[in-house]
Short mmCIF file of C-alpha atoms in Angstrom, two decimals:
data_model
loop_
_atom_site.label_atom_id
_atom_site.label_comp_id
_atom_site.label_asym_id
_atom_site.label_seq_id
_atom_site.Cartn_x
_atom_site.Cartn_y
_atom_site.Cartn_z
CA UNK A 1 168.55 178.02 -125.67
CA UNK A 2 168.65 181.34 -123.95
CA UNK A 3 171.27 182.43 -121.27
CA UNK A 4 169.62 181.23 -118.39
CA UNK A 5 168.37 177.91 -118.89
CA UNK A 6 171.90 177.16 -120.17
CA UNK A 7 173.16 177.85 -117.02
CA UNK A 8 170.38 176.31 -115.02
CA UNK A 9 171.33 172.86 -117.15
CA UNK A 10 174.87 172.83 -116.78
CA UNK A 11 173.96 173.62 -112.78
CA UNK A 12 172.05 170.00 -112.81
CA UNK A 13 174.49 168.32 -114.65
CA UNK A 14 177.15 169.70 -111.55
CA UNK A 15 174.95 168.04 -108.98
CA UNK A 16 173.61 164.92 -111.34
CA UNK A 17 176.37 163.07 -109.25
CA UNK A 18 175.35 164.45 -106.14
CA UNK A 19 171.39 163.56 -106.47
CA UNK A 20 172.42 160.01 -107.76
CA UNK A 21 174.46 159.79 -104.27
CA UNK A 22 171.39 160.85 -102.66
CA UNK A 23 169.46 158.37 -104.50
CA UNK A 24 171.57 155.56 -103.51
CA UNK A 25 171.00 156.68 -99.48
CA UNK A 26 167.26 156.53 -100.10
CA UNK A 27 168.02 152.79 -101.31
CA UNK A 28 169.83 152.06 -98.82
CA UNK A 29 167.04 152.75 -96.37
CA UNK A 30 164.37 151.00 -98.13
CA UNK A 31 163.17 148.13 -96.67
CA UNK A 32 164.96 146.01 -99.37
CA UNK A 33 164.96 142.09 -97.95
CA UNK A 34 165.57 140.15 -101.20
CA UNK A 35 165.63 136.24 -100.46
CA UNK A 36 164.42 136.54 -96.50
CA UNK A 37 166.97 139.60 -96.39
CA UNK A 38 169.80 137.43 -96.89
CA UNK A 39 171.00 139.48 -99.82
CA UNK A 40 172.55 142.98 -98.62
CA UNK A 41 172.10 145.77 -100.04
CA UNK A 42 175.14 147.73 -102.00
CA UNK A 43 176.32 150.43 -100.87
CA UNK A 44 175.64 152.44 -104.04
CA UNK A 45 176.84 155.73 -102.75
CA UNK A 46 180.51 154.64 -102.16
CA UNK A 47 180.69 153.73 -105.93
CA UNK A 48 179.08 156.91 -106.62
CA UNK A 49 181.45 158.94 -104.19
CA UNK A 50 184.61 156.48 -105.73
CA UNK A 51 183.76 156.82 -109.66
CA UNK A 52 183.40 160.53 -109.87
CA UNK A 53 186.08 161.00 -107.66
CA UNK A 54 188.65 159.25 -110.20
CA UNK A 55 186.88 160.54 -113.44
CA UNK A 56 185.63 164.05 -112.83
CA UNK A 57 186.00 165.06 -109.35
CA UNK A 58 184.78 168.27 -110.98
CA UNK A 59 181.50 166.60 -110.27
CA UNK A 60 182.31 165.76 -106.77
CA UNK A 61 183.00 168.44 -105.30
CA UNK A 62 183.72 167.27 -101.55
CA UNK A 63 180.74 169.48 -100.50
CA UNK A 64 178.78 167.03 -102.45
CA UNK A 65 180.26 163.64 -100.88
CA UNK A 66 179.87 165.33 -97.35
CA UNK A 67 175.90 166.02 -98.00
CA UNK A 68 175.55 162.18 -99.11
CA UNK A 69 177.51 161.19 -95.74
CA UNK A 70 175.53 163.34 -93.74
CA UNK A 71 172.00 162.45 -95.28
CA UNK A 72 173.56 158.37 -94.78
CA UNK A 73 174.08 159.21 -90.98
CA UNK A 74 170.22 160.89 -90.36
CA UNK A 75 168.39 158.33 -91.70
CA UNK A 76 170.62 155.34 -90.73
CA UNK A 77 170.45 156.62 -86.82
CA UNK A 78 174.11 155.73 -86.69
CA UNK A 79 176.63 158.21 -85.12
CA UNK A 80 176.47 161.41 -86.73
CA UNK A 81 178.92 162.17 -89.16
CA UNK A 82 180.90 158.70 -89.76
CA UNK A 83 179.62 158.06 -93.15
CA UNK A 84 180.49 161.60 -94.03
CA UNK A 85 183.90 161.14 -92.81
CA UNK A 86 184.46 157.48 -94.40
CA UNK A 87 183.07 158.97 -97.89
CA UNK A 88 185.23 162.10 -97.48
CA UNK A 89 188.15 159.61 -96.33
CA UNK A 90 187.83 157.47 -99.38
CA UNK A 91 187.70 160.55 -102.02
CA UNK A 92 191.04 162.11 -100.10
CA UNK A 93 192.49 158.78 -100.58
CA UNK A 94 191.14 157.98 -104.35
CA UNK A 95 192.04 161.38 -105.41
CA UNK A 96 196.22 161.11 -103.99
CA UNK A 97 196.01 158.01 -106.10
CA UNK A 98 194.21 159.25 -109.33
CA UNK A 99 197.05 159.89 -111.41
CA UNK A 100 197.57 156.28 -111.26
CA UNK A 101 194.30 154.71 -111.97
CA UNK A 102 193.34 157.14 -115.14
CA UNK A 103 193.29 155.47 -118.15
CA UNK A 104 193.85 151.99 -116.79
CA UNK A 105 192.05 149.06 -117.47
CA UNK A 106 188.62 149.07 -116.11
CA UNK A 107 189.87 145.33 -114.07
CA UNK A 108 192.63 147.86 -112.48
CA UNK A 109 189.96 150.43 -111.78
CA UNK A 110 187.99 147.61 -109.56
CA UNK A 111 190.67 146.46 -107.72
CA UNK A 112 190.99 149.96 -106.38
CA UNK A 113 187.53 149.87 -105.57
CA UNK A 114 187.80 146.89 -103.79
CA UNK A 115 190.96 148.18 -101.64
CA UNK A 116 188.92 151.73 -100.94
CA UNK A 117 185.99 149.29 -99.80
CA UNK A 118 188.31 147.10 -97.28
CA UNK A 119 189.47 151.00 -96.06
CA UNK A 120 186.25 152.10 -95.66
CA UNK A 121 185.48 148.53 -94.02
CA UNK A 122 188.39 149.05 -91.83
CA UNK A 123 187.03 152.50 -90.55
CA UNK A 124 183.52 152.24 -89.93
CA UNK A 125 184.48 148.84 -87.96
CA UNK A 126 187.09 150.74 -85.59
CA UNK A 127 184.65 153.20 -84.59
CA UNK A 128 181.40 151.43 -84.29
CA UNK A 129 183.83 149.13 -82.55
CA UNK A 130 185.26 152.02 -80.32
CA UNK A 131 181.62 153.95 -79.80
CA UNK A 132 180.27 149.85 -78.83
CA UNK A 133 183.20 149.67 -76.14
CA UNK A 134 184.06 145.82 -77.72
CA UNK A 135 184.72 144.27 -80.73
CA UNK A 136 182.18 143.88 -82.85
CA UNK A 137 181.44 140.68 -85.50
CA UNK A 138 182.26 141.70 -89.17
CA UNK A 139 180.28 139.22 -90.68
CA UNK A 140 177.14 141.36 -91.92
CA UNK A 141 179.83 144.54 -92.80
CA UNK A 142 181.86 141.75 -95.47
CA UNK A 143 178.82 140.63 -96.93
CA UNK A 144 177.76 144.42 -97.69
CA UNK A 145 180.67 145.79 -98.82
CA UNK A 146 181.56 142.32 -100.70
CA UNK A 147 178.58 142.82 -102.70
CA UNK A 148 178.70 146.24 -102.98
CA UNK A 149 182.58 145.62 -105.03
CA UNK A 150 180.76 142.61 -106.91
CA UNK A 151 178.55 145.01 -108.25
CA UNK A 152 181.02 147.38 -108.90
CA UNK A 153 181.65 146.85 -112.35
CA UNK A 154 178.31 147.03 -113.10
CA UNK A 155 177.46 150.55 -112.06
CA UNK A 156 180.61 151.36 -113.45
CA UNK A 157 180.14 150.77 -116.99
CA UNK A 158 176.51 152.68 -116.56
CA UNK A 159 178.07 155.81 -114.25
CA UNK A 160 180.60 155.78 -117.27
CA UNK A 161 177.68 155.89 -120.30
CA UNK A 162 175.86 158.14 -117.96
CA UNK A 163 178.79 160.64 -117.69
CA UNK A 164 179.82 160.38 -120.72
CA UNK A 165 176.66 161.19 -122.88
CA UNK A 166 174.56 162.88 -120.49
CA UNK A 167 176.80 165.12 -118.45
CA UNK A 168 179.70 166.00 -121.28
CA UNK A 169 177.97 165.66 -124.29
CA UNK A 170 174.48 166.31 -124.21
CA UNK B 1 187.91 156.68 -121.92
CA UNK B 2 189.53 159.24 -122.75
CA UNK B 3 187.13 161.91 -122.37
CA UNK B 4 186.37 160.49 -118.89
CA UNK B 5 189.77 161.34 -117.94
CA UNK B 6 189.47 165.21 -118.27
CA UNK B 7 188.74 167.26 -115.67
CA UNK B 8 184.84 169.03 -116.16
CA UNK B 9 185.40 172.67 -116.82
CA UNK B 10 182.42 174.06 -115.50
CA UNK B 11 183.82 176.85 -112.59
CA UNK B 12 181.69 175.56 -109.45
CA UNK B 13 183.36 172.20 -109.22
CA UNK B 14 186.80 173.06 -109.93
CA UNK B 15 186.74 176.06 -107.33
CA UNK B 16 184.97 174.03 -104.79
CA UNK B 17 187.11 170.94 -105.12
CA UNK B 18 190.44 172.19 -103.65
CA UNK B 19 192.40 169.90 -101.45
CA UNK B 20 191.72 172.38 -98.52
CA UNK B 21 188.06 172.13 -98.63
CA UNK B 22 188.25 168.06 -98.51
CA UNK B 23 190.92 168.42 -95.51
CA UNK B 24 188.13 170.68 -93.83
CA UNK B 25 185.26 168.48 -94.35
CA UNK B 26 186.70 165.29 -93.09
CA UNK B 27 187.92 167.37 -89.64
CA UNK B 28 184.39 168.69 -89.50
CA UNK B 29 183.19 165.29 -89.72
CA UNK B 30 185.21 164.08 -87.18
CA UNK B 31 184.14 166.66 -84.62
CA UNK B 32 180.57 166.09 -85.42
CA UNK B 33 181.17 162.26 -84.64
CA UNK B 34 183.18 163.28 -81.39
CA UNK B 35 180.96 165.50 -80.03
CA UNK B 36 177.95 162.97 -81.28
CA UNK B 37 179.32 160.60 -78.78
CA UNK B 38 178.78 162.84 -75.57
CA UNK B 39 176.05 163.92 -76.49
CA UNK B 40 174.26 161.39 -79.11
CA UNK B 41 170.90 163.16 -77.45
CA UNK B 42 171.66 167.10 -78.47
CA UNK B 43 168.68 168.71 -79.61
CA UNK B 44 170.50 170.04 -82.71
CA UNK B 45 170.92 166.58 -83.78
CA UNK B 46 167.64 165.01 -82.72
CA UNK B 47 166.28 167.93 -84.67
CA UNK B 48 168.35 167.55 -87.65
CA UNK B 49 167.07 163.61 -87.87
CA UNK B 50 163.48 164.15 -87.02
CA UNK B 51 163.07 166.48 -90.29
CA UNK B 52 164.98 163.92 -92.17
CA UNK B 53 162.71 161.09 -91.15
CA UNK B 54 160.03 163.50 -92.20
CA UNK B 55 161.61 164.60 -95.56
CA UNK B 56 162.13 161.45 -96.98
CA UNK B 57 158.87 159.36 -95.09
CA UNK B 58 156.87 160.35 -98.50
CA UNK B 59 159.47 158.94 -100.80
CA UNK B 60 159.94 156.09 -98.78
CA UNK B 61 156.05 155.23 -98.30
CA UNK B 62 155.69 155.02 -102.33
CA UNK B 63 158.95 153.12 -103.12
CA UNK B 64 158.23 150.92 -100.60
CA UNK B 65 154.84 149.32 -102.02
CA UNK B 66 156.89 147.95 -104.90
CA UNK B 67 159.93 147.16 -103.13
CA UNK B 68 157.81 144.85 -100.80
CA UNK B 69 156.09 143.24 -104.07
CA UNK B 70 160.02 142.60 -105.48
CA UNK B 71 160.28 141.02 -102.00
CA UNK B 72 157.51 139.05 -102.39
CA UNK B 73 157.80 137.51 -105.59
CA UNK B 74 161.72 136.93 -104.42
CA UNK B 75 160.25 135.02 -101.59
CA UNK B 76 157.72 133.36 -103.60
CA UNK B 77 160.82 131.81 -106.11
CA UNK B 78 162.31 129.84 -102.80
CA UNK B 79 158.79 129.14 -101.52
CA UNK B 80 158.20 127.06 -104.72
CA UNK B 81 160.75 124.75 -103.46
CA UNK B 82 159.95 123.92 -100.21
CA UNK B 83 156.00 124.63 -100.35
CA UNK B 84 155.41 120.45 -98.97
CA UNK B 85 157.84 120.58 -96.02
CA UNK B 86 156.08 123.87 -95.25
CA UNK B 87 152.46 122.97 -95.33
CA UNK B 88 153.79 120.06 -93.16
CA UNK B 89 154.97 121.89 -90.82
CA UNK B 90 152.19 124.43 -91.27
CA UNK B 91 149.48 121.66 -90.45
CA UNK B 92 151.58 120.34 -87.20
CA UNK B 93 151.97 124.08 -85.52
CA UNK B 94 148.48 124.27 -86.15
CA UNK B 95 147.04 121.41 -84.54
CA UNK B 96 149.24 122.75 -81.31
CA UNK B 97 147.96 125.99 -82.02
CA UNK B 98 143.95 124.70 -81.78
CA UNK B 99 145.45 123.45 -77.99
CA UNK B 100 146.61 125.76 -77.20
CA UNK B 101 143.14 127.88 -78.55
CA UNK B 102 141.01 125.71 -76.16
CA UNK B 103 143.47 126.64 -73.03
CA UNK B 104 143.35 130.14 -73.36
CA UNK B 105 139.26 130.13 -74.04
CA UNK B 106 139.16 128.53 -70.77
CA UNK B 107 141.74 130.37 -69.20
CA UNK B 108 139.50 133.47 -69.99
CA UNK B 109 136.73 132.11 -68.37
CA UNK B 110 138.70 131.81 -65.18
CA UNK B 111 140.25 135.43 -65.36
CA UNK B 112 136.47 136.65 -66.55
CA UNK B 113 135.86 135.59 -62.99
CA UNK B 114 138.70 136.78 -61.32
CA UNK B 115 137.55 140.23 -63.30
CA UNK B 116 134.10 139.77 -61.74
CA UNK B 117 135.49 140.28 -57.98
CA UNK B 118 135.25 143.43 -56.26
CA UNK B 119 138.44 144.32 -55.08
CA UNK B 120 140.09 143.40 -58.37
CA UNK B 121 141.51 146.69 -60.49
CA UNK B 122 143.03 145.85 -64.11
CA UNK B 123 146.25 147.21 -64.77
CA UNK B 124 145.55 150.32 -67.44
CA UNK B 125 145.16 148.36 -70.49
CA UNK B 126 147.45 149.72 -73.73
CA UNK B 127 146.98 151.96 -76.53
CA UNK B 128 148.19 150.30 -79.51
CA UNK B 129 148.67 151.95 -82.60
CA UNK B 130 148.98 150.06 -85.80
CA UNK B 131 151.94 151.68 -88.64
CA UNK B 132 153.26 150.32 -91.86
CA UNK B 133 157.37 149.96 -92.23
CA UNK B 134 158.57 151.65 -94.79
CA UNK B 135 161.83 152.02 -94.49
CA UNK B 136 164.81 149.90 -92.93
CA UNK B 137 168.53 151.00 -92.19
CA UNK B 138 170.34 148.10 -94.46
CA UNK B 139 173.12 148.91 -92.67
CA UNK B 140 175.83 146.93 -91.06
CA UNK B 141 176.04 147.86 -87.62
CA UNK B 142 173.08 150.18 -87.37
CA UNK B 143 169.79 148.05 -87.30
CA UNK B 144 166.78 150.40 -87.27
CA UNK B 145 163.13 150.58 -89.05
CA UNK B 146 161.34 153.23 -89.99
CA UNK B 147 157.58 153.16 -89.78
CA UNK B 148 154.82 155.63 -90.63
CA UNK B 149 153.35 157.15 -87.51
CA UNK B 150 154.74 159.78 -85.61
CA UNK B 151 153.77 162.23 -83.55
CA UNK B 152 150.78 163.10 -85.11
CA UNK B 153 149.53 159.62 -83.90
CA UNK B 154 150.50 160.62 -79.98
CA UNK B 155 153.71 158.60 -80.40
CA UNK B 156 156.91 158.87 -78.12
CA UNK B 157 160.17 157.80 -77.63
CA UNK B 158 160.56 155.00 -75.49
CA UNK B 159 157.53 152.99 -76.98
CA UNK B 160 157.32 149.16 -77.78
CA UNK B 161 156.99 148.17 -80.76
CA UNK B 162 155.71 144.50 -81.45
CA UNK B 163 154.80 142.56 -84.49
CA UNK B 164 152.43 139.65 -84.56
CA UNK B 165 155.53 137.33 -83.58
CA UNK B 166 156.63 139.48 -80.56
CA UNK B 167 158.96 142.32 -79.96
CA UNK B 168 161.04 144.01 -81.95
CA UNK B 169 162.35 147.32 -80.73
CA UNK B 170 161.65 150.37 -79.63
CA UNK B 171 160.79 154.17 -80.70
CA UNK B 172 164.14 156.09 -81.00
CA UNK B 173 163.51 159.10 -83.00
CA UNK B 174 159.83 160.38 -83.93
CA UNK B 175 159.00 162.53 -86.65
CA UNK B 176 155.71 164.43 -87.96
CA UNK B 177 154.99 161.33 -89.25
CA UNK B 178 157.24 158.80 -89.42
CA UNK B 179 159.26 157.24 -86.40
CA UNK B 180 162.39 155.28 -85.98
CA UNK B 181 162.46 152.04 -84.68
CA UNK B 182 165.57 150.85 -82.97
CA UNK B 183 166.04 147.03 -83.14
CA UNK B 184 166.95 144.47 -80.88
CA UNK B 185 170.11 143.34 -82.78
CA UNK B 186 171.58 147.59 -82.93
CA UNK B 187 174.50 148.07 -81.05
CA UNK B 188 173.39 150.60 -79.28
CA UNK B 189 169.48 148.72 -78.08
CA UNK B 190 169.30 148.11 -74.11
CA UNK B 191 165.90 146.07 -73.32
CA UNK B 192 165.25 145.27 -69.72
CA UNK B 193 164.04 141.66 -69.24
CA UNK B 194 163.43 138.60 -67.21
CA UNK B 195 163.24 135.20 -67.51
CA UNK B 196 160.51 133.19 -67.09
CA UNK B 197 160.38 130.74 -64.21
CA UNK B 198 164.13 131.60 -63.33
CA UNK B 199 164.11 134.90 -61.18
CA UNK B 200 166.44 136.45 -63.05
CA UNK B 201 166.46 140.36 -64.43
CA UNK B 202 168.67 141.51 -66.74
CA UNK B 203 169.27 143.82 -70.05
CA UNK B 204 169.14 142.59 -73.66
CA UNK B 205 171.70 143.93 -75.23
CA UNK B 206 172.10 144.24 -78.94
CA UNK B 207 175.54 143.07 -80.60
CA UNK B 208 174.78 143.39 -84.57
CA UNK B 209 174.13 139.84 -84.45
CA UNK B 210 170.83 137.56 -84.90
CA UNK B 211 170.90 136.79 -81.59
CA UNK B 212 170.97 139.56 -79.05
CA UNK B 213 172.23 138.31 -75.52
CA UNK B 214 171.44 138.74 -71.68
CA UNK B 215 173.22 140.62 -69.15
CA UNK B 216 172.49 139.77 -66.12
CA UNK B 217 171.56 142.61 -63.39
CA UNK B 218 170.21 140.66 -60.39
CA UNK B 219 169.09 137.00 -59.66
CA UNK B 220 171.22 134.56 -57.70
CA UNK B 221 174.56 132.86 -58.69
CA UNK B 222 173.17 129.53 -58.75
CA UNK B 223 169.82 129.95 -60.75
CA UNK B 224 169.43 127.79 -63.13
CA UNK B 225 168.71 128.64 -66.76
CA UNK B 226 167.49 126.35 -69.29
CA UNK B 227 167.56 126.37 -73.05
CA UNK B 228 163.79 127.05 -74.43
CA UNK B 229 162.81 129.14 -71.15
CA UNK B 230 160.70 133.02 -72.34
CA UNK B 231 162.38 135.81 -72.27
CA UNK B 232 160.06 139.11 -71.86
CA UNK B 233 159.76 142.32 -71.15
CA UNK B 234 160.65 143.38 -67.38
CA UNK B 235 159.27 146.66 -67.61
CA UNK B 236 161.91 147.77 -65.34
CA UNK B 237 162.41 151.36 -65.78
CA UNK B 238 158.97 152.49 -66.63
CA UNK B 239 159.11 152.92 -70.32
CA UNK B 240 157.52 149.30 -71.72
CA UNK B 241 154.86 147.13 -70.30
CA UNK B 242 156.21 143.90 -68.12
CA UNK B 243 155.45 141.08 -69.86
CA UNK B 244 156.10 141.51 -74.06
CA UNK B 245 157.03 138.24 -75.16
CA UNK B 246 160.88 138.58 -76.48
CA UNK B 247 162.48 135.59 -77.28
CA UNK B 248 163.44 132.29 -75.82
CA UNK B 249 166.93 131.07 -74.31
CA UNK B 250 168.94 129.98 -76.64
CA UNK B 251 172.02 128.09 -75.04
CA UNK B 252 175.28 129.93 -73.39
CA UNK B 253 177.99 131.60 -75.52
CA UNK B 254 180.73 131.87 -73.44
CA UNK B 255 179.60 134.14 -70.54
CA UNK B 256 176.53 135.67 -72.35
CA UNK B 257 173.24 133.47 -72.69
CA UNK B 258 171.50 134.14 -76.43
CA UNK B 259 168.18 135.66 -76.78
CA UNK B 260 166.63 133.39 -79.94
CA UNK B 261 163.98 135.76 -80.53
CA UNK B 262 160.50 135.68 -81.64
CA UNK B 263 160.89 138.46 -84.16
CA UNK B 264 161.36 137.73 -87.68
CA UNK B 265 163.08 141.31 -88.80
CA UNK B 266 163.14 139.96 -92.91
CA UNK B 267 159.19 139.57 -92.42
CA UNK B 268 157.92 142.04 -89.99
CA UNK B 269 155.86 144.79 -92.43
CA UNK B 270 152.97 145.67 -90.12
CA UNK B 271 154.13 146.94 -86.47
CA UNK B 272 152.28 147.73 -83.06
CA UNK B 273 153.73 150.68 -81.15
CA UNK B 274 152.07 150.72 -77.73
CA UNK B 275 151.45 153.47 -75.85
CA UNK B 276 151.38 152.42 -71.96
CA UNK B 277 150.89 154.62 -69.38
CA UNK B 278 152.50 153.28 -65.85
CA UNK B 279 150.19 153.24 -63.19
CA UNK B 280 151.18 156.34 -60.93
CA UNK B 281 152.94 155.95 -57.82
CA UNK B 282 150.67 157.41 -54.90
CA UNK B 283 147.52 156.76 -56.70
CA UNK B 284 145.03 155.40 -54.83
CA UNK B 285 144.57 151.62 -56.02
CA UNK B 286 141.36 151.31 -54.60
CA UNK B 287 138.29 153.02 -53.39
CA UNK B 288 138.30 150.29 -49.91
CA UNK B 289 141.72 151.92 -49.12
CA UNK B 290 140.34 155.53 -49.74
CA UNK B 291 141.95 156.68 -46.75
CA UNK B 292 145.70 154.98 -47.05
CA UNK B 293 145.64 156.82 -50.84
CA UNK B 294 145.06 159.85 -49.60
CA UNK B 295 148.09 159.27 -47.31
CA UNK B 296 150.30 158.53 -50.03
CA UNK B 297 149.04 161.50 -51.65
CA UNK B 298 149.98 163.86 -49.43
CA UNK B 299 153.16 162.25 -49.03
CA UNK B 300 154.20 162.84 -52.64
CA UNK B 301 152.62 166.77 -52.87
CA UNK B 302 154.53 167.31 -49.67
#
């Protein structure tokens, strides 16, 4: 392999993280409405944004977890630059803490999840809350994010294959 | 796990990764969502969304054939289980629909008169046009749709948007050629309406929830408001036509009465945006009064 397409590979495997984030804000706009749309759809790019941060933030660079927040915000129509600042939020957060969580037991790794989730609940309803001028019902935002840690472990165990043999071996 | 412990060595992410850059970002995302709420309408914005609606419209319109055939056959596995109570019900609504058939046929025969009579002028009729959803904000507090026509098909901000149950928002943000439709439940929708038989205006306003409710701008104290009475469009403000079915009343909830409305957001796929031009103020409404519409005329170029 010559000089240059080296380079141009190891480039895509940098931003492999960055395009799956993208990928899961594409998702989450699709018009997804599994059993008469009672079934929410995950919120794929906080796992992506929360598993990279803990195992490689080489990958996820913050650069990268702003673009994903800011792509979130366009095509939701929500306030501009809120899911950019509760990604951002929750990597600052995850990354004081990763000393902790490396090389504990994957159950260990999903309970942080699940705690970064309830943050990230916690933000996004205080300022939708704040921007609405009242308090707003939380019943749609637990169902999301409670499926979104549900599935956690799930896109775990594949971001972890998909790291491991793709991005640092292959 | 072990090698997923180790830091990538690769330059670009270890450079760009410093604790000062993440500090950075979040206080630029913070300003961006202060100064979004003063001005949620700056054209840098509006820009910035319009060629994202347009970016990802193409990816959207192909993933979203097969993600509405993973709907289907979803739908299909609950449908198997209820399929007689359905086709019950089915057969009752439409025996009251066929009643309701015969009314309006003759009901058009009377207006078909009315039509007929010289100094009767029809309202401008509406421009519909007909777009596909194909993509939907599955987002918590942010309830929006994204359908394919945009500009290109003379649409606007401002416009209705129905579906064959009644309506369900209206355009937000328009593209090249996709739009956004905000919904009835988003935080953020303000819908004027009345109610039917009760004299009362007021806005629907959206609270994230399934049932949007009424606030109240004018009608009397003591009006009475039933549970089951229409709620439709007011067309107060000059943006939607009067008269777009909405909802029905749907009891009181402490102060607020609930909207129950007509729109079925887990099923609507195939959307009307209509295009309705107000009738001008000053134009003369009829050729008998040719001489008061000049008046009026002159009274508005003056």
């Amino acid at each position: 392999m010559g000089y240059r397409a080296e380079h141009l590979l190891s480039l895509l495997k940098t931003v492999a993280p960055l395009l799956l984030g993208l990928l899961g804000v594409i998702i989450l706009a699709l018009p997804i409405r599994l059993f008469e749309g009672a079934a929410p759809t995950p919120i794929i790019p906080l796992v992506v944004v929360f598993f990279w941060s803990i195992y490689a933030p080489a990958y996820m660079p913050s650069v990268s977890v702003f673009l994903i927040g800011i792509l979130q915000d366009l095509l939701t129509g929500g306030p501009l630059g809120l899911w950019a600042a509760v990604y951002l939020v929750t990597q600052f957060v995850v990354m004081s803490q990763r000393s902790y969580f490396l090389g504990r037991e994957q159950k260990v790794v999903w309970l942080g999840f699940a705690l970064a989730a309830a943050s990230a609940s916690l933000m996004l309803w205080l300022v939708m809350s704040l921007m609405s001028g009242g308090l707003l019902p939380v019943g749609a935002l637990l169902a999301q994010m409670t499926t979104t840690v549900l599935i956690y472990p799930l896109f775990g165990v594949a971001f972890g294959e998909f790291h491991r043999r793709i991005l640092v071996e292959a | 796990m072990e090698l997923l412990g180790q830091d990538g060595r690769e330059g670009f992410g270890r450079r760009a990764n410093s604790r000062f850059v993440l500090i950075l970002l979040i206080l630029v995302s913070i300003l961006l969502l202060l100064s979004s709420l003063y001005s949620a309408q700056a054209s840098v914005f509006k820009k910035a969304r319009e060629s994202v609606l347009d970016a990802t419209a193409p990816v959207l319109e192909v993933f979203s054939g097969p993600v509405a055939y993973f709907n289907g056959l979803a739908g299909n596995v609950s449908d198997y289980f209820n399929v007689l109570e359905q086709n019950k019900a089915l057969r009752e609504e439409n025996a009251e629909l066929r009643q309701w058939m015969n009314e309006a046929l003759e009901l058009r025969k009377i207006v078909g008169a009315y039509d007929g009579l010289q100094t009767y002028r029809a309202p401008p009729a509406a421009q519909p046009i007909d777009a596909y959803v194909i993509g939907e904000t599955n987002d918590a507090f942010a309830r929006s749709m994204i359908v394919n026509a945009g500009r290109a098909q003379n649409i606007e901000a401002g416009y209705a948007v129905v579906d064959n149950r009644g309506l369900i928002g209206r355009i937000v943000d328009t593209g090249a050629r996709a739009s956004r439709v905000l919904l009835l439940t988003d935080v953020q929708s303000r819908i004027p309406v009345y109610v039917e038989g009760a004299a009362v205006e007021g806005l629907l306003v959206g609270n994230t929830k399934g049932k949007p409710a009424i606030a109240i701008t004018e009608g009397a104290d003591d009006v009475a408001i039933a549970q089951g009475q229409r709620v439709l469009t007011s067309g107060a403000g000059g943006v939607m036509p009067r008269g777009l079915p909405v909802g029905v009343i749907d009891g009181e909830h402490g102060d607020d009465m609930m909207v129950d409305l007509y729109a079925n957001y887990a099923r609507t796929r195939l959307v009307r945006i209509i295009n309705y031009e107000f009738p001008e103020v000053g134009e003369p409404l009829d050729d008998v009064e040719d001489g008061a519409g000049e008046e009026v005329v002159a009274v508005t170029e003056g």
